[in-house]
Amino acid sequence: MSIPNTPSLTKIIHSGSEGGLEFSRIMNQLLFEDSQMYNYYFQSFSDSSGDYKGVDALMEKGFKKIGLQYKFFEGNPKSHNKSNLKKSLFNAIDNFPDMDEWILVTPDNFTKHGIQWLEDIASLTNIAVKHWGHSEILTFMLKYPQIGRKYYATNVFRNHDAYTDREPSKAEINDFFNQFINPEVDLKQLFAQAQPNIMDLKKIFSEEIYREVSDNYYSLYKGLLEFENISSNDFLNKKIRIYKSTIEDMENKKDMLPGGMRMVMEEFNCFKRNSVFYTLKIGGISYNVWCFVNSRWIFLPKPWRIIYSVYDLRNSKQLNLLIKYLKWLGYGNNFNEKNTMGLNVLANRIIHGLIKKR
């Protein structure tokens, strides 16, 4: 689905300093929602502090620190903007020497002249310098319609679910996975950004188990980044291959997934019908499985093991007997009739429940 043809915020909110303040509030709201959804650090500064520091907000995604500077003007930077923006960039670098990336956020998309100007100042620094304009802002509005509907007509959001649930384009697939053979990319950071949240998992796994799957992946990811001791340098000159598999492919035994995926699907009917799984192969190494949901890539290491774990624990007589005794002792508010969570999550919940009852 294409992004709806809508005016930029310069046509919607007030001009001048009043509009500038509202533009900052809008961006902070959108990015705060995004940080809560995808579990990354976000900090905004006051308007005056933002000018002094060279950033209006900071994001930390994995090991990457990103500064954002909001500027409310129409079109490309004019002459009087350019010197101030350049000054903001160098102020940001001085104040945040560990910053990896600086993003200029304005209401409109730049033309080729604006992009060229941005590339020219980027050449003066050792950090990445980028621009977000109307397209990026509207993408955030579509992801968080509770904010977007305040500024855009209802018809803009009529296909909101179709937009977030869309299949990635071939270019998006290639752009993402080609990062694995880019020696400048931090692969630990790439995996950290691909951590799934419960809303992502709800779109892949059945209603019966997505909560337990979420509990298990939350625990798994705590140790995953320590376990994954890999570098893109290991993949230099290696051939990269990407395979797409649907539920129908699995049913017809035409998928390119490990056998465990088909086994759990047949045994438990545990995946949503429209789920699509991607396999990444670099040389002789496979990374299974990747999914594109809510307009981003997530990584699900060996989901068949997680699913077997969920059902094994559900049917564990010992654990369910323990739950029965704890409920008899008065801890019923903390448990269901059957164990519906990973073992470590269950243990934490038992401990929390016991402390809470003291």
PDB file of C-alpha atoms in Angstrom, residues 50-307:
ATOM      1  CA  GLY A  50      17.616  21.667  22.336  1.00  0.00           C
ATOM      2  CA  ASP A  51      19.053  24.722  20.607  1.00  0.00           C
ATOM      3  CA  TYR A  52      22.000  24.834  23.010  1.00  0.00           C
ATOM      4  CA  LYS A  53      22.770  21.105  22.878  1.00  0.00           C
ATOM      5  CA  GLY A  54      22.245  20.735  19.126  1.00  0.00           C
ATOM      6  CA  VAL A  55      19.608  18.035  19.672  1.00  0.00           C
ATOM      7  CA  ASP A  56      15.975  18.183  20.749  1.00  0.00           C
ATOM      8  CA  ALA A  57      15.896  14.499  21.635  1.00  0.00           C
ATOM      9  CA  LEU A  58      18.085  11.407  21.984  1.00  0.00           C
ATOM     10  CA  MET A  59      17.367   7.793  21.084  1.00  0.00           C
ATOM     11  CA  GLU A  60      19.461   4.797  22.087  1.00  0.00           C
ATOM     12  CA  LYS A  61      18.721   1.693  20.023  1.00  0.00           C
ATOM     13  CA  GLY A  62      20.899  -1.181  21.080  1.00  0.00           C
ATOM     14  CA  PHE A  63      24.432   0.208  21.071  1.00  0.00           C
ATOM     15  CA  LYS A  64      23.580   3.144  18.797  1.00  0.00           C
ATOM     16  CA  LYS A  65      23.028   6.703  20.094  1.00  0.00           C
ATOM     17  CA  ILE A  66      21.021   8.978  17.788  1.00  0.00           C
ATOM     18  CA  GLY A  67      20.448  12.715  18.186  1.00  0.00           C
ATOM     19  CA  LEU A  68      17.405  14.413  16.645  1.00  0.00           C
ATOM     20  CA  GLN A  69      17.069  18.101  15.834  1.00  0.00           C
ATOM     21  CA  TYR A  70      13.564  19.396  15.060  1.00  0.00           C
ATOM     22  CA  LYS A  71      13.261  22.426  12.750  1.00  0.00           C
ATOM     23  CA  PHE A  72       9.928  23.775  11.577  1.00  0.00           C
ATOM     24  CA  PHE A  73      10.357  25.329   8.147  1.00  0.00           C
ATOM     25  CA  GLU A  74       8.845  24.664   4.743  1.00  0.00           C
ATOM     26  CA  GLY A  75      10.750  22.968   1.934  1.00  0.00           C
ATOM     27  CA  ASN A  76      14.545  22.934   1.735  1.00  0.00           C
ATOM     28  CA  PRO A  77      16.748  24.856   4.199  1.00  0.00           C
ATOM     29  CA  LYS A  78      17.058  28.519   3.197  1.00  0.00           C
ATOM     30  CA  SER A  79      20.261  30.521   3.519  1.00  0.00           C
ATOM     31  CA  HIS A  80      19.413  31.757   7.029  1.00  0.00           C
ATOM     32  CA  ASN A  81      18.645  28.159   8.144  1.00  0.00           C
ATOM     33  CA  LYS A  82      21.817  26.590   6.819  1.00  0.00           C
ATOM     34  CA  SER A  83      24.324  28.275   9.142  1.00  0.00           C
ATOM     35  CA  ASN A  84      22.121  27.580  12.208  1.00  0.00           C
ATOM     36  CA  LEU A  85      21.693  23.929  11.249  1.00  0.00           C
ATOM     37  CA  LYS A  86      25.414  23.489  10.700  1.00  0.00           C
ATOM     38  CA  LYS A  87      26.043  25.087  14.100  1.00  0.00           C
ATOM     39  CA  SER A  88      23.475  22.723  15.700  1.00  0.00           C
ATOM     40  CA  LEU A  89      25.218  19.709  14.197  1.00  0.00           C
ATOM     41  CA  PHE A  90      28.614  20.662  15.606  1.00  0.00           C
ATOM     42  CA  ASN A  91      27.093  21.605  18.978  1.00  0.00           C
ATOM     43  CA  ALA A  92      25.551  18.133  19.088  1.00  0.00           C
ATOM     44  CA  ILE A  93      28.893  16.489  18.320  1.00  0.00           C
ATOM     45  CA  ASP A  94      30.629  18.548  21.040  1.00  0.00           C
ATOM     46  CA  ASN A  95      27.942  17.805  23.641  1.00  0.00           C
ATOM     47  CA  PHE A  96      27.514  14.129  22.761  1.00  0.00           C
ATOM     48  CA  PRO A  97      30.889  12.826  21.552  1.00  0.00           C
ATOM     49  CA  ASP A  98      29.604   9.227  21.643  1.00  0.00           C
ATOM     50  CA  MET A  99      26.713  10.042  19.268  1.00  0.00           C
ATOM     51  CA  ASP A 100      26.635   7.776  16.197  1.00  0.00           C
ATOM     52  CA  GLU A 101      23.998   9.557  14.132  1.00  0.00           C
ATOM     53  CA  TRP A 102      22.327  12.988  13.857  1.00  0.00           C
ATOM     54  CA  ILE A 103      18.899  13.300  12.246  1.00  0.00           C
ATOM     55  CA  LEU A 104      17.444  16.613  11.092  1.00  0.00           C
ATOM     56  CA  VAL A 105      13.636  16.445  11.288  1.00  0.00           C
ATOM     57  CA  THR A 106      11.583  18.934   9.238  1.00  0.00           C
ATOM     58  CA  PRO A 107       7.940  18.799   8.072  1.00  0.00           C
ATOM     59  CA  ASP A 108       8.680  18.476   4.339  1.00  0.00           C
ATOM     60  CA  ASN A 109      10.656  16.096   2.177  1.00  0.00           C
ATOM     61  CA  PHE A 110      13.829  17.615   0.732  1.00  0.00           C
ATOM     62  CA  THR A 111      14.337  17.978  -3.002  1.00  0.00           C
ATOM     63  CA  LYS A 112      17.649  16.897  -4.548  1.00  0.00           C
ATOM     64  CA  HIS A 113      19.130  20.313  -3.673  1.00  0.00           C
ATOM     65  CA  GLY A 114      18.291  19.874   0.008  1.00  0.00           C
ATOM     66  CA  ILE A 115      19.674  16.350  -0.032  1.00  0.00           C
ATOM     67  CA  GLN A 116      22.890  17.557  -1.665  1.00  0.00           C
ATOM     68  CA  TRP A 117      23.297  20.256   0.999  1.00  0.00           C
ATOM     69  CA  LEU A 118      22.826  17.628   3.715  1.00  0.00           C
ATOM     70  CA  GLU A 119      25.418  15.373   2.104  1.00  0.00           C
ATOM     71  CA  ASP A 120      27.861  18.304   1.967  1.00  0.00           C
ATOM     72  CA  ILE A 121      27.674  18.979   5.720  1.00  0.00           C
ATOM     73  CA  ALA A 122      27.722  15.250   6.436  1.00  0.00           C
ATOM     74  CA  SER A 123      31.116  15.061   4.738  1.00  0.00           C
ATOM     75  CA  LEU A 124      32.501  17.379   7.442  1.00  0.00           C
ATOM     76  CA  THR A 125      31.842  14.869  10.252  1.00  0.00           C
ATOM     77  CA  ASN A 126      32.590  11.267  11.179  1.00  0.00           C
ATOM     78  CA  ILE A 127      28.976  10.502  12.146  1.00  0.00           C
ATOM     79  CA  ALA A 128      25.983   9.644   9.969  1.00  0.00           C
ATOM     80  CA  VAL A 129      23.824  12.688   9.108  1.00  0.00           C
ATOM     81  CA  LYS A 130      20.264  12.027   7.905  1.00  0.00           C
ATOM     82  CA  HIS A 131      16.975  13.807   7.256  1.00  0.00           C
ATOM     83  CA  TRP A 132      13.418  12.861   8.167  1.00  0.00           C
ATOM     84  CA  GLY A 133      10.649  14.690   6.354  1.00  0.00           C
ATOM     85  CA  HIS A 134       6.989  14.325   5.485  1.00  0.00           C
ATOM     86  CA  SER A 135       7.235  10.660   4.423  1.00  0.00           C
ATOM     87  CA  GLU A 136       8.844   9.540   7.696  1.00  0.00           C
ATOM     88  CA  ILE A 137       6.504  11.653   9.843  1.00  0.00           C
ATOM     89  CA  LEU A 138       3.427  10.299   8.073  1.00  0.00           C
ATOM     90  CA  THR A 139       4.712   6.758   8.564  1.00  0.00           C
ATOM     91  CA  PHE A 140       4.837   7.405  12.329  1.00  0.00           C
ATOM     92  CA  MET A 141       1.326   8.928  12.171  1.00  0.00           C
ATOM     93  CA  LEU A 142       0.014   5.785  10.480  1.00  0.00           C
ATOM     94  CA  LYS A 143       1.684   3.545  13.067  1.00  0.00           C
ATOM     95  CA  TYR A 144       0.209   5.592  15.943  1.00  0.00           C
ATOM     96  CA  PRO A 145      -3.221   6.718  14.721  1.00  0.00           C
ATOM     97  CA  GLN A 146      -4.196   7.924  18.199  1.00  0.00           C
ATOM     98  CA  ILE A 147      -1.850  10.844  17.427  1.00  0.00           C
ATOM     99  CA  GLY A 148      -2.210  10.950  13.647  1.00  0.00           C
ATOM    100  CA  ARG A 149      -5.995  11.343  13.733  1.00  0.00           C
ATOM    101  CA  LYS A 150      -5.556  14.674  15.529  1.00  0.00           C
ATOM    102  CA  TYR A 151      -3.935  16.097  12.385  1.00  0.00           C
ATOM    103  CA  TYR A 152      -5.222  14.078   9.435  1.00  0.00           C
ATOM    104  CA  ALA A 153      -8.696  13.215   8.184  1.00  0.00           C
ATOM    105  CA  THR A 154     -10.197   9.836   9.071  1.00  0.00           C
ATOM    106  CA  ASN A 155      -9.921   8.602   5.476  1.00  0.00           C
ATOM    107  CA  VAL A 156      -6.118   8.678   5.747  1.00  0.00           C
ATOM    108  CA  PHE A 157      -6.381   5.821   8.259  1.00  0.00           C
ATOM    109  CA  ARG A 158      -9.031   3.731   6.522  1.00  0.00           C
ATOM    110  CA  ASN A 159      -6.352   1.265   5.423  1.00  0.00           C
ATOM    111  CA  HIS A 160      -4.172   1.640   8.502  1.00  0.00           C
ATOM    112  CA  ASP A 161      -4.098  -2.091   9.281  1.00  0.00           C
ATOM    113  CA  ALA A 162      -3.290  -2.890   5.666  1.00  0.00           C
ATOM    114  CA  TYR A 163      -0.376  -0.475   5.834  1.00  0.00           C
ATOM    115  CA  THR A 164       1.217  -1.920   8.958  1.00  0.00           C
ATOM    116  CA  ASP A 165       0.481  -5.525   7.921  1.00  0.00           C
ATOM    117  CA  ARG A 166       1.828  -5.149   4.384  1.00  0.00           C
ATOM    118  CA  GLU A 167       4.458  -7.415   2.880  1.00  0.00           C
ATOM    119  CA  PRO A 168       7.905  -5.825   2.442  1.00  0.00           C
ATOM    120  CA  SER A 169       8.989  -4.819  -1.035  1.00  0.00           C
ATOM    121  CA  LYS A 170      11.893  -6.572  -2.721  1.00  0.00           C
ATOM    122  CA  ALA A 171      14.013  -3.463  -2.166  1.00  0.00           C
ATOM    123  CA  GLU A 172      13.182  -3.440   1.571  1.00  0.00           C
ATOM    124  CA  ILE A 173      14.118  -7.119   1.866  1.00  0.00           C
ATOM    125  CA  ASN A 174      17.436  -6.640   0.096  1.00  0.00           C
ATOM    126  CA  ASP A 175      18.290  -3.405   1.922  1.00  0.00           C
ATOM    127  CA  PHE A 176      17.739  -4.988   5.318  1.00  0.00           C
ATOM    128  CA  PHE A 177      19.531  -8.291   4.837  1.00  0.00           C
ATOM    129  CA  ASN A 178      22.459  -6.813   2.910  1.00  0.00           C
ATOM    130  CA  GLN A 179      23.430  -5.117   6.176  1.00  0.00           C
ATOM    131  CA  PHE A 180      24.776  -8.476   7.339  1.00  0.00           C
ATOM    132  CA  ILE A 181      27.625  -8.288   4.834  1.00  0.00           C
ATOM    133  CA  ASN A 182      28.350  -4.602   5.483  1.00  0.00           C
ATOM    134  CA  PRO A 183      31.517  -4.404   7.649  1.00  0.00           C
ATOM    135  CA  GLU A 184      30.387  -1.051   9.110  1.00  0.00           C
ATOM    136  CA  VAL A 185      27.195  -2.518  10.605  1.00  0.00           C
ATOM    137  CA  ASP A 186      27.106  -3.623  14.247  1.00  0.00           C
ATOM    138  CA  LEU A 187      25.308  -6.967  14.063  1.00  0.00           C
ATOM    139  CA  LYS A 188      24.567  -7.081  17.800  1.00  0.00           C
ATOM    140  CA  GLN A 189      22.725  -3.822  17.383  1.00  0.00           C
ATOM    141  CA  LEU A 190      20.846  -5.242  14.407  1.00  0.00           C
ATOM    142  CA  PHE A 191      19.678  -8.209  16.496  1.00  0.00           C
ATOM    143  CA  ALA A 192      18.785  -5.925  19.430  1.00  0.00           C
ATOM    144  CA  GLN A 193      16.535  -3.823  17.202  1.00  0.00           C
ATOM    145  CA  ALA A 194      14.883  -7.013  15.912  1.00  0.00           C
ATOM    146  CA  GLN A 195      13.651  -8.075  19.370  1.00  0.00           C
ATOM    147  CA  PRO A 196       9.923  -8.878  19.068  1.00  0.00           C
ATOM    148  CA  ASN A 197       7.308  -7.377  21.357  1.00  0.00           C
ATOM    149  CA  ILE A 198       3.953  -8.866  22.325  1.00  0.00           C
ATOM    150  CA  MET A 199       2.089  -6.945  19.593  1.00  0.00           C
ATOM    151  CA  ASP A 200       4.435  -8.376  16.954  1.00  0.00           C
ATOM    152  CA  LEU A 201       4.018 -11.914  18.256  1.00  0.00           C
ATOM    153  CA  LYS A 202       0.237 -11.617  18.385  1.00  0.00           C
ATOM    154  CA  LYS A 203       0.258 -11.275  14.588  1.00  0.00           C
ATOM    155  CA  ILE A 204       2.287 -14.475  14.087  1.00  0.00           C
ATOM    156  CA  PHE A 205       1.233 -16.951  16.784  1.00  0.00           C
ATOM    157  CA  SER A 206      -2.222 -18.232  17.686  1.00  0.00           C
ATOM    158  CA  GLU A 207      -4.335 -16.470  20.299  1.00  0.00           C
ATOM    159  CA  GLU A 208      -3.831 -19.500  22.534  1.00  0.00           C
ATOM    160  CA  ILE A 209      -0.064 -19.160  22.954  1.00  0.00           C
ATOM    161  CA  TYR A 210       1.237 -15.746  21.852  1.00  0.00           C
ATOM    162  CA  ARG A 211       1.459 -14.460  25.447  1.00  0.00           C
ATOM    163  CA  GLU A 212       3.600 -17.390  26.599  1.00  0.00           C
ATOM    164  CA  VAL A 213       5.742 -17.079  23.471  1.00  0.00           C
ATOM    165  CA  SER A 214       6.256 -13.417  24.327  1.00  0.00           C
ATOM    166  CA  ASP A 215       7.334 -14.317  27.889  1.00  0.00           C
ATOM    167  CA  ASN A 216       9.839 -16.813  26.553  1.00  0.00           C
ATOM    168  CA  TYR A 217      11.345 -14.515  23.931  1.00  0.00           C
ATOM    169  CA  TYR A 218      11.641 -11.710  26.458  1.00  0.00           C
ATOM    170  CA  SER A 219      13.755 -13.989  28.647  1.00  0.00           C
ATOM    171  CA  LEU A 220      15.690 -15.416  25.698  1.00  0.00           C
ATOM    172  CA  TYR A 221      16.731 -12.002  24.406  1.00  0.00           C
ATOM    173  CA  LYS A 222      18.317 -11.103  27.736  1.00  0.00           C
ATOM    174  CA  GLY A 223      21.106 -13.547  26.949  1.00  0.00           C
ATOM    175  CA  LEU A 224      20.962 -13.522  23.168  1.00  0.00           C
ATOM    176  CA  LEU A 225      23.187 -10.503  22.638  1.00  0.00           C
ATOM    177  CA  GLU A 226      25.900 -12.019  24.795  1.00  0.00           C
ATOM    178  CA  PHE A 227      25.581 -15.333  23.005  1.00  0.00           C
ATOM    179  CA  GLU A 228      25.688 -13.896  19.487  1.00  0.00           C
ATOM    180  CA  ASN A 229      29.398 -13.186  19.164  1.00  0.00           C
ATOM    181  CA  ILE A 230      29.394 -12.454  15.445  1.00  0.00           C
ATOM    182  CA  SER A 231      30.776  -9.768  13.184  1.00  0.00           C
ATOM    183  CA  SER A 232      29.897  -8.782   9.631  1.00  0.00           C
ATOM    184  CA  ASN A 233      33.613  -9.236   8.878  1.00  0.00           C
ATOM    185  CA  ASP A 234      32.974 -12.983   9.229  1.00  0.00           C
ATOM    186  CA  PHE A 235      30.655 -12.751   6.229  1.00  0.00           C
ATOM    187  CA  LEU A 236      32.862 -10.802   3.802  1.00  0.00           C
ATOM    188  CA  ASN A 237      32.805 -12.226   0.280  1.00  0.00           C
ATOM    189  CA  LYS A 238      30.118 -14.728   1.320  1.00  0.00           C
ATOM    190  CA  LYS A 239      27.008 -15.248  -0.789  1.00  0.00           C
ATOM    191  CA  ILE A 240      23.773 -14.078   0.823  1.00  0.00           C
ATOM    192  CA  ARG A 241      20.477 -15.861   0.098  1.00  0.00           C
ATOM    193  CA  ILE A 242      16.987 -15.065   1.376  1.00  0.00           C
ATOM    194  CA  TYR A 243      14.089 -17.534   1.264  1.00  0.00           C
ATOM    195  CA  LYS A 244      10.435 -16.742   1.872  1.00  0.00           C
ATOM    196  CA  SER A 245       8.045 -19.410   3.215  1.00  0.00           C
ATOM    197  CA  THR A 246       4.291 -19.136   3.776  1.00  0.00           C
ATOM    198  CA  ILE A 247       1.936 -21.388   5.727  1.00  0.00           C
ATOM    199  CA  GLU A 248       0.737 -22.801   2.402  1.00  0.00           C
ATOM    200  CA  ASP A 249       4.344 -23.599   1.449  1.00  0.00           C
ATOM    201  CA  MET A 250       4.725 -25.495   4.732  1.00  0.00           C
ATOM    202  CA  GLU A 251       1.504 -27.424   4.157  1.00  0.00           C
ATOM    203  CA  ASN A 252       2.691 -28.406   0.677  1.00  0.00           C
ATOM    204  CA  LYS A 253       6.210 -29.211   1.919  1.00  0.00           C
ATOM    205  CA  LYS A 254       7.696 -26.529  -0.337  1.00  0.00           C
ATOM    206  CA  ASP A 255       9.060 -24.302   2.411  1.00  0.00           C
ATOM    207  CA  MET A 256      12.707 -23.492   3.067  1.00  0.00           C
ATOM    208  CA  LEU A 257      12.445 -23.748   6.858  1.00  0.00           C
ATOM    209  CA  PRO A 258      13.876 -26.196   9.402  1.00  0.00           C
ATOM    210  CA  GLY A 259      11.706 -29.304   9.860  1.00  0.00           C
ATOM    211  CA  GLY A 260      10.716 -28.250  13.376  1.00  0.00           C
ATOM    212  CA  MET A 261       8.569 -25.436  11.974  1.00  0.00           C
ATOM    213  CA  ARG A 262       6.355 -27.825  10.007  1.00  0.00           C
ATOM    214  CA  MET A 263       6.186 -30.256  12.930  1.00  0.00           C
ATOM    215  CA  VAL A 264       4.844 -27.708  15.431  1.00  0.00           C
ATOM    216  CA  MET A 265       2.445 -26.268  12.854  1.00  0.00           C
ATOM    217  CA  GLU A 266       0.950 -29.704  12.182  1.00  0.00           C
ATOM    218  CA  GLU A 267       0.888 -30.740  15.838  1.00  0.00           C
ATOM    219  CA  PHE A 268      -0.393 -27.555  17.459  1.00  0.00           C
ATOM    220  CA  ASN A 269      -1.811 -25.296  14.709  1.00  0.00           C
ATOM    221  CA  CYS A 270       0.154 -22.539  16.409  1.00  0.00           C
ATOM    222  CA  PHE A 271       0.694 -19.945  13.615  1.00  0.00           C
ATOM    223  CA  LYS A 272      -1.671 -17.354  12.195  1.00  0.00           C
ATOM    224  CA  ARG A 273      -2.739 -18.232   8.675  1.00  0.00           C
ATOM    225  CA  ASN A 274      -1.157 -15.174   7.031  1.00  0.00           C
ATOM    226  CA  SER A 275       2.247 -15.589   8.707  1.00  0.00           C
ATOM    227  CA  VAL A 276       5.284 -15.324   6.430  1.00  0.00           C
ATOM    228  CA  PHE A 277       8.735 -16.518   7.486  1.00  0.00           C
ATOM    229  CA  TYR A 278      12.117 -15.604   6.033  1.00  0.00           C
ATOM    230  CA  THR A 279      15.336 -17.590   6.178  1.00  0.00           C
ATOM    231  CA  LEU A 280      18.665 -15.799   5.871  1.00  0.00           C
ATOM    232  CA  LYS A 281      21.627 -17.863   4.625  1.00  0.00           C
ATOM    233  CA  ILE A 282      25.134 -16.435   4.513  1.00  0.00           C
ATOM    234  CA  GLY A 283      27.587 -18.941   3.147  1.00  0.00           C
ATOM    235  CA  GLY A 284      26.800 -22.108   5.072  1.00  0.00           C
ATOM    236  CA  ILE A 285      25.149 -20.377   8.059  1.00  0.00           C
ATOM    237  CA  SER A 286      21.360 -20.047   8.402  1.00  0.00           C
ATOM    238  CA  TYR A 287      19.452 -17.625  10.628  1.00  0.00           C
ATOM    239  CA  ASN A 288      15.856 -18.760  11.256  1.00  0.00           C
ATOM    240  CA  VAL A 289      13.354 -17.203  11.361  1.00  0.00           C
ATOM    241  CA  TRP A 290      12.747 -13.584  10.383  1.00  0.00           C
ATOM    242  CA  CYS A 291       9.334 -11.954  10.031  1.00  0.00           C
ATOM    243  CA  PHE A 292       8.192  -8.547   8.796  1.00  0.00           C
ATOM    244  CA  VAL A 293       5.373  -7.279  11.035  1.00  0.00           C
ATOM    245  CA  ASN A 294       4.176  -3.821  12.049  1.00  0.00           C
ATOM    246  CA  SER A 295       6.432  -2.399   9.310  1.00  0.00           C
ATOM    247  CA  ARG A 296       9.682  -3.712  10.805  1.00  0.00           C
ATOM    248  CA  TRP A 297      11.857  -6.838  10.855  1.00  0.00           C
ATOM    249  CA  ILE A 298      11.906  -9.112  13.902  1.00  0.00           C
ATOM    250  CA  PHE A 299      14.083 -12.158  14.608  1.00  0.00           C
ATOM    251  CA  LEU A 300      12.609 -15.303  16.197  1.00  0.00           C
ATOM    252  CA  PRO A 301      15.400 -17.768  17.035  1.00  0.00           C
ATOM    253  CA  LYS A 302      14.193 -21.382  16.664  1.00  0.00           C
ATOM    254  CA  PRO A 303      10.480 -20.760  17.396  1.00  0.00           C
ATOM    255  CA  TRP A 304       9.665 -24.491  17.273  1.00  0.00           C
ATOM    256  CA  ARG A 305      11.689 -24.954  20.485  1.00  0.00           C
ATOM    257  CA  ILE A 306       9.767 -22.144  22.173  1.00  0.00           C
ATOM    258  CA  ILE A 307       6.448 -23.711  21.129  1.00  0.00           C
TER     259      ILE A 307
END
